[in-house]
Amino acid sequence: MRLIIHHWDADGVCSAAITAKVFEDAEVEWQSCTPPIGRFELDDRVLKLVGRAARIYFLDLNMVDAVKGMNKPIVFIDHHNQERIQKRNVIHVNPVLDGNSTPSASWVVSSYFSCWNHLSAIGAVGDLGMKLFSTEFGPLAEKLLIKHGISKSDALKIVNLIDSSYIMMDRKGVEESVAFLAFASPSELLEREEWIKNLERIENEIDKAFSNLKGKDIAWIEFSSHLNIISKVARRAVWEKKFNAAIVINKDFNGLAQLYIRLKEPSSRLLKLISELRAKGFNAGGKEEVVGVVCQKDRIDDLIKAVKEVFG
């Protein structure tokens, strides 16, 4: 059995769906799962599946340390800044490590398997939004969408629908989305009723978060919610409301605290911040335009202080 362990957002789910389609076409048995939403760690359920798998695929999950402790054959496909995994049992596929740019994990997965379709582009829209179409990858992404009868605006709608499962903290829903995406027609992606209902509730929660907006050039937003809306709030602030940066803090996310930063343009400041946060013991990850952190609530003040030291 091939085990696909993937990130819970649209890029991760699309990456897993592309991989699942490849396995189905090759008549290879597969199963997919995601870590506990919001936590980059493997719980007992995932570890049991790992124990049964012949080969493991990590997709869009910057979990280098977890992979270092495994001895089974692993294919690790990602697009984040990370340490290169140098183990004989690991195939590490990440263009960024060789100095090349890529819009998403779905793009890297599609290249690795030579399997390009609408999900390749939708995953990239999940990471870059409409900005994707002004990059060097935009023409191919648009061509893939047009080939499958999807407009650019519909691609963004599909991303929001896919993401609704993880935002609602519905881990089962995230995992079930993989098979649905792999085999559903493009039109069916816009009509899935459970996703549509999710979005209605999520929109209300995002509106509440924006009622706490401060700042002019940089959006500073603090709120409390048990829904995982933090990245959506940051993306909306930068992509739709045109802030140059968004610093978003969920001060009570099911007993934890979250921080998410998104920049309009990549900056080495975020790489510096990631390094400093990790040195302080925070579970921080990301790249030159986005950083995510989850910590205990009693450490939120230390986290905010570290961020202000970098951003002023």
CSV table of C-alpha atoms in Angstrom, one decimal:
chain,number,residue,atom,x,y,z
A,1,MET,CA,0.0,0.0,0.0
A,2,ARG,CA,1.2,3.5,-0.9
A,3,LEU,CA,0.4,6.0,1.9
A,4,ILE,CA,-0.1,9.7,1.0
A,5,ILE,CA,0.4,12.0,3.9
A,6,HIS,CA,-0.6,15.5,2.9
A,7,HIS,CA,-1.1,19.0,4.1
A,8,TRP,CA,-4.8,19.9,4.8
A,9,ASP,CA,-5.1,23.0,2.6
A,10,ALA,CA,-6.1,23.2,-1.1
A,11,ASP,CA,-2.5,22.8,-2.4
A,12,GLY,CA,-1.9,19.8,-0.2
A,13,VAL,CA,-5.3,18.2,-1.0
A,14,CYS,CA,-4.8,18.8,-4.8
A,15,SER,CA,-1.3,17.4,-4.5
A,16,ALA,CA,-2.7,14.2,-2.9
A,17,ALA,CA,-5.5,14.0,-5.5
A,18,ILE,CA,-3.0,14.1,-8.4
A,19,THR,CA,-0.9,11.4,-6.7
A,20,ALA,CA,-4.0,9.3,-6.0
A,21,LYS,CA,-5.1,9.6,-9.7
A,22,VAL,CA,-1.6,8.4,-10.8
A,23,PHE,CA,-1.8,5.4,-8.5
A,24,GLU,CA,-5.4,4.5,-9.6
A,25,ASP,CA,-4.3,4.6,-13.2
A,26,ALA,CA,-1.4,2.3,-12.4
A,27,GLU,CA,-3.8,0.0,-10.3
A,28,VAL,CA,-1.6,0.6,-7.2
A,29,GLU,CA,-3.3,0.4,-3.8
A,30,TRP,CA,-3.2,3.7,-1.9
A,31,GLN,CA,-4.6,5.5,1.1
A,32,SER,CA,-4.4,9.1,2.1
A,33,CYS,CA,-4.3,10.9,5.5
A,34,THR,CA,-3.5,14.3,7.0
A,35,PRO,CA,-1.9,15.2,10.3
A,36,PRO,CA,-4.1,16.7,13.0
A,37,ILE,CA,-5.2,20.0,11.5
A,38,GLY,CA,-3.1,22.9,12.6
A,39,ARG,CA,-0.4,20.6,14.1
A,40,PHE,CA,2.6,19.5,12.1
A,41,GLU,CA,3.0,16.2,13.9
A,42,LEU,CA,2.0,12.6,13.3
A,43,ASP,CA,-0.5,11.2,15.7
A,44,ASP,CA,-1.1,7.5,16.5
A,45,ARG,CA,-3.6,7.0,13.7
A,46,VAL,CA,-1.1,8.3,11.1
A,47,LEU,CA,1.7,6.2,12.6
A,48,LYS,CA,-0.4,3.1,12.4
A,49,LEU,CA,-0.9,3.7,8.7
A,50,VAL,CA,2.8,4.4,8.3
A,51,GLY,CA,3.5,1.0,9.8
A,52,ARG,CA,1.3,-0.7,7.2
A,53,ALA,CA,2.7,1.2,4.2
A,54,ALA,CA,5.2,-0.1,1.7
A,55,ARG,CA,6.1,3.4,0.5
A,56,ILE,CA,5.2,6.8,2.0
A,57,TYR,CA,4.6,10.1,0.1
A,58,PHE,CA,4.9,13.3,2.1
A,59,LEU,CA,3.2,16.1,0.1
A,60,ASP,CA,3.3,19.8,1.0
A,61,LEU,CA,4.3,19.1,4.6
A,62,ASN,CA,7.5,20.7,5.9
A,63,MET,CA,8.1,17.9,8.3
A,64,VAL,CA,11.7,17.1,7.7
A,65,ASP,CA,12.5,16.0,11.3
A,66,ALA,CA,9.6,13.5,11.2
A,67,VAL,CA,11.0,11.9,8.1
A,68,LYS,CA,14.5,11.7,9.4
A,69,GLY,CA,13.3,9.1,12.0
A,70,MET,CA,11.7,6.8,9.4
A,71,ASN,CA,13.4,3.9,7.6
A,72,LYS,CA,10.7,3.0,5.1
A,73,PRO,CA,11.0,4.2,1.4
A,74,ILE,CA,9.8,7.8,1.3
A,75,VAL,CA,9.1,10.3,-1.4
A,76,PHE,CA,9.1,13.8,0.1
A,77,ILE,CA,7.7,16.5,-2.2
A,78,ASP,CA,7.5,20.1,-1.2
A,79,HIS,CA,8.1,23.7,-2.1
A,80,HIS,CA,9.0,25.3,1.2
A,81,ASN,CA,12.4,26.4,2.4
A,82,GLN,CA,13.8,23.5,4.3
A,83,GLU,CA,16.9,21.4,5.1
A,84,ARG,CA,17.7,18.8,2.4
A,85,ILE,CA,17.0,15.3,3.6
A,86,GLN,CA,20.1,13.2,3.0
A,87,LYS,CA,19.0,9.6,3.7
A,88,ARG,CA,19.2,6.7,1.3
A,89,ASN,CA,15.6,5.8,1.9
A,90,VAL,CA,14.3,9.3,1.0
A,91,ILE,CA,13.8,10.9,-2.4
A,92,HIS,CA,13.6,14.6,-1.6
A,93,VAL,CA,11.9,16.6,-4.4
A,94,ASN,CA,12.0,20.3,-3.9
A,95,PRO,CA,13.0,22.7,-6.7
A,96,VAL,CA,13.6,25.5,-4.1
A,97,LEU,CA,16.6,23.5,-2.8
A,98,ASP,CA,18.3,23.9,-6.2
A,99,GLY,CA,17.6,27.6,-6.4
A,100,ASN,CA,14.5,27.2,-8.7
A,101,SER,CA,11.1,28.8,-8.1
A,102,THR,CA,7.8,27.0,-8.1
A,103,PRO,CA,4.3,28.2,-7.3
A,104,SER,CA,3.0,25.2,-5.2
A,105,ALA,CA,3.4,21.6,-4.1
A,106,SER,CA,0.8,20.6,-6.7
A,107,TRP,CA,3.1,22.0,-9.4
A,108,VAL,CA,6.1,19.9,-8.1
A,109,VAL,CA,3.9,16.8,-7.8
A,110,SER,CA,2.6,17.3,-11.4
A,111,SER,CA,6.2,17.6,-12.6
A,112,TYR,CA,7.4,14.6,-10.7
A,113,PHE,CA,4.6,12.3,-12.0
A,114,SER,CA,4.3,14.0,-15.4
A,115,CYS,CA,0.6,14.4,-14.7
A,116,TRP,CA,-0.8,17.8,-15.4
A,117,ASN,CA,-4.4,18.8,-15.1
A,118,HIS,CA,-6.8,21.4,-13.6
A,119,LEU,CA,-5.7,20.3,-10.0
A,120,SER,CA,-2.1,21.4,-10.8
A,121,ALA,CA,-3.4,24.9,-11.4
A,122,ILE,CA,-6.0,24.9,-8.6
A,123,GLY,CA,-3.3,23.9,-6.0
A,124,ALA,CA,-1.1,26.8,-7.2
A,125,VAL,CA,-4.1,29.2,-7.0
A,126,GLY,CA,-4.5,27.9,-3.4
A,127,ASP,CA,-1.0,29.1,-2.6
A,128,LEU,CA,-0.7,32.3,-4.7
A,129,GLY,CA,-4.2,33.4,-5.4
A,130,MET,CA,-4.8,35.4,-8.5
A,131,LYS,CA,-1.2,36.6,-8.3
A,132,LEU,CA,-0.3,33.3,-9.9
A,133,PHE,CA,-1.4,34.5,-13.3
A,134,SER,CA,1.0,37.4,-13.3
A,135,THR,CA,4.0,35.0,-12.7
A,136,GLU,CA,6.0,33.0,-15.1
A,137,PHE,CA,3.7,30.0,-14.3
A,138,GLY,CA,0.5,31.9,-15.1
A,139,PRO,CA,0.2,31.0,-18.8
A,140,LEU,CA,0.4,27.2,-18.2
A,141,ALA,CA,-1.9,27.5,-15.2
A,142,GLU,CA,-4.5,29.3,-17.3
A,143,LYS,CA,-4.1,26.9,-20.2
A,144,LEU,CA,-4.7,23.9,-17.8
A,145,LEU,CA,-7.9,25.6,-16.4
A,146,ILE,CA,-9.3,26.5,-19.8
A,147,LYS,CA,-8.7,23.0,-21.1
A,148,HIS,CA,-11.0,21.7,-18.3
A,149,GLY,CA,-13.6,24.5,-18.6
A,150,ILE,CA,-12.6,26.4,-15.5
A,151,SER,CA,-12.2,30.2,-15.3
A,152,LYS,CA,-9.6,31.9,-13.1
A,153,SER,CA,-12.3,33.2,-10.8
A,154,ASP,CA,-13.9,29.7,-10.6
A,155,ALA,CA,-10.5,28.3,-9.7
A,156,LEU,CA,-10.3,30.7,-6.7
A,157,LYS,CA,-13.9,29.7,-5.7
A,158,ILE,CA,-12.9,26.0,-5.8
A,159,VAL,CA,-9.9,26.8,-3.6
A,160,ASN,CA,-12.2,28.4,-1.0
A,161,LEU,CA,-14.5,25.4,-1.2
A,162,ILE,CA,-11.7,22.9,-0.7
A,163,ASP,CA,-10.2,24.8,2.2
A,164,SER,CA,-13.5,24.9,3.9
A,165,SER,CA,-13.0,21.5,5.4
A,166,TYR,CA,-9.8,22.3,7.2
A,167,ILE,CA,-11.1,25.7,8.3
A,168,MET,CA,-14.0,23.9,9.9
A,169,MET,CA,-11.5,21.6,11.6
A,170,ASP,CA,-13.0,18.6,9.8
A,171,ARG,CA,-10.1,16.2,9.4
A,172,LYS,CA,-12.3,13.5,8.0
A,173,GLY,CA,-13.7,15.9,5.4
A,174,VAL,CA,-10.2,16.9,4.4
A,175,GLU,CA,-9.2,13.3,3.8
A,176,GLU,CA,-12.4,12.4,1.9
A,177,SER,CA,-11.8,15.4,-0.4
A,178,VAL,CA,-8.8,13.7,-1.9
A,179,ALA,CA,-10.7,10.9,-3.6
A,180,PHE,CA,-13.5,13.3,-4.6
A,181,LEU,CA,-11.1,15.7,-6.2
A,182,ALA,CA,-9.2,12.9,-8.0
A,183,PHE,CA,-12.3,11.7,-9.8
A,184,ALA,CA,-14.9,14.5,-9.8
A,185,SER,CA,-15.6,16.5,-12.9
A,186,PRO,CA,-14.5,20.2,-12.7
A,187,SER,CA,-18.2,21.3,-12.6
A,188,GLU,CA,-18.8,19.1,-9.6
A,189,LEU,CA,-16.2,20.9,-7.6
A,190,LEU,CA,-18.3,24.0,-7.5
A,191,GLU,CA,-21.5,22.2,-6.5
A,192,ARG,CA,-20.5,20.1,-3.5
A,193,GLU,CA,-23.2,20.9,-0.9
A,194,GLU,CA,-21.2,20.3,2.2
A,195,TRP,CA,-18.4,22.7,1.1
A,196,ILE,CA,-21.0,25.4,0.2
A,197,LYS,CA,-22.6,25.2,3.7
A,198,ASN,CA,-19.1,25.4,5.3
A,199,LEU,CA,-18.3,28.6,3.4
A,200,GLU,CA,-21.4,30.4,4.8
A,201,ARG,CA,-20.3,29.9,8.4
A,202,ILE,CA,-16.7,30.7,7.6
A,203,GLU,CA,-17.5,34.0,5.9
A,204,ASN,CA,-19.3,35.1,9.1
A,205,GLU,CA,-16.3,34.2,11.2
A,206,ILE,CA,-13.9,36.1,8.9
A,207,ASP,CA,-16.0,39.2,9.0
A,208,LYS,CA,-15.8,39.1,12.8
A,209,ALA,CA,-12.0,38.9,12.6
A,210,PHE,CA,-11.8,41.9,10.3
A,211,SER,CA,-13.8,44.0,12.8
A,212,ASN,CA,-10.5,44.0,14.8
A,213,LEU,CA,-8.4,45.3,11.9
A,214,LYS,CA,-5.7,47.9,12.8
A,215,GLY,CA,-3.0,49.5,10.6
A,216,LYS,CA,-2.7,51.1,7.2
A,217,ASP,CA,0.3,49.6,5.4
A,218,ILE,CA,0.5,46.5,7.5
A,219,ALA,CA,-2.7,44.9,8.6
A,220,TRP,CA,-2.6,43.8,12.3
A,221,ILE,CA,-5.6,41.6,13.2
A,222,GLU,CA,-6.2,39.9,16.6
A,223,PHE,CA,-9.2,37.7,17.3
A,224,SER,CA,-10.3,34.4,18.9
A,225,SER,CA,-11.9,31.6,17.0
A,226,HIS,CA,-12.0,27.8,17.1
A,227,LEU,CA,-12.2,27.8,13.3
A,228,ASN,CA,-8.9,27.7,11.4
A,229,ILE,CA,-9.5,30.9,9.5
A,230,ILE,CA,-6.1,32.6,10.2
A,231,SER,CA,-4.5,32.0,6.8
A,232,LYS,CA,-7.7,33.1,5.0
A,233,VAL,CA,-7.8,36.3,7.0
A,234,ALA,CA,-4.2,37.1,6.1
A,235,ARG,CA,-4.7,36.2,2.4
A,236,ARG,CA,-7.8,38.4,2.2
A,237,ALA,CA,-6.0,41.3,3.8
A,238,VAL,CA,-3.1,41.1,1.2
A,239,TRP,CA,-4.9,39.8,-1.9
A,240,GLU,CA,-8.2,41.6,-1.7
A,241,LYS,CA,-7.8,44.5,0.7
A,242,LYS,CA,-4.3,45.3,-0.8
A,243,PHE,CA,-2.2,45.6,2.4
A,244,ASN,CA,1.5,45.1,1.9
A,245,ALA,CA,1.6,42.7,4.8
A,246,ALA,CA,-0.8,41.0,7.2
A,247,ILE,CA,0.1,39.9,10.7
A,248,VAL,CA,-2.8,37.8,12.1
A,249,ILE,CA,-3.1,36.4,15.6
A,250,ASN,CA,-5.7,33.9,16.8
A,251,LYS,CA,-5.3,34.2,20.6
A,252,ASP,CA,-7.5,31.2,21.4
A,253,PHE,CA,-7.6,28.5,18.8
A,254,ASN,CA,-9.0,25.5,20.7
A,255,GLY,CA,-6.7,26.1,23.6
A,256,LEU,CA,-3.7,27.1,21.5
A,257,ALA,CA,-2.5,30.4,19.9
A,258,GLN,CA,-1.8,30.9,16.2
A,259,LEU,CA,0.2,33.4,14.3
A,260,TYR,CA,0.2,33.8,10.5
A,261,ILE,CA,2.1,36.4,8.5
A,262,ARG,CA,1.7,37.0,4.7
A,263,LEU,CA,3.6,39.5,2.6
A,264,LYS,CA,2.6,41.0,-0.7
A,265,GLU,CA,6.2,40.5,-1.9
A,266,PRO,CA,8.8,37.9,-0.8
A,267,SER,CA,11.2,39.2,1.8
A,268,SER,CA,14.3,37.8,3.6
A,269,ARG,CA,12.8,39.3,6.8
A,270,LEU,CA,10.5,36.3,7.0
A,271,LEU,CA,13.4,33.8,6.7
A,272,LYS,CA,15.1,35.7,9.5
A,273,LEU,CA,11.9,35.6,11.6
A,274,ILE,CA,11.5,31.9,11.1
A,275,SER,CA,15.1,31.3,12.2
A,276,GLU,CA,14.7,33.5,15.3
A,277,LEU,CA,11.4,31.9,16.3
A,278,ARG,CA,12.8,28.4,16.0
A,279,ALA,CA,15.8,29.5,18.1
A,280,LYS,CA,13.3,30.6,20.8
A,281,GLY,CA,11.6,27.2,20.7
A,282,PHE,CA,8.6,28.1,18.6
A,283,ASN,CA,7.2,25.6,16.0
A,284,ALA,CA,7.6,28.0,13.0
A,285,GLY,CA,7.6,27.3,9.4
A,286,GLY,CA,7.1,28.9,6.0
A,287,LYS,CA,9.0,30.7,3.2
A,288,GLU,CA,9.9,34.3,2.1
A,289,GLU,CA,6.3,35.5,1.9
A,290,VAL,CA,4.5,33.5,4.6
A,291,VAL,CA,5.1,32.3,8.1
A,292,GLY,CA,2.9,30.2,10.4
A,293,VAL,CA,3.3,29.4,14.1
A,294,VAL,CA,1.3,27.5,16.6
A,295,CYS,CA,2.1,27.7,20.3
A,296,GLN,CA,0.7,27.5,23.8
A,297,LYS,CA,-1.5,30.5,24.7
A,298,ASP,CA,0.8,31.6,27.6
A,299,ARG,CA,3.6,32.2,25.0
A,300,ILE,CA,1.7,34.5,22.7
A,301,ASP,CA,3.2,37.7,24.2
A,302,ASP,CA,6.7,36.3,23.6
A,303,LEU,CA,5.7,35.5,20.1
A,304,ILE,CA,4.3,39.0,19.4
A,305,LYS,CA,7.4,40.6,20.8
A,306,ALA,CA,9.6,38.6,18.5
A,307,VAL,CA,7.5,39.6,15.5
A,308,LYS,CA,7.6,43.3,16.4
A,309,GLU,CA,11.4,43.1,16.7
A,310,VAL,CA,11.5,42.1,13.0
A,311,PHE,CA,8.7,44.3,11.7
A,312,GLY,CA,9.0,47.3,14.0
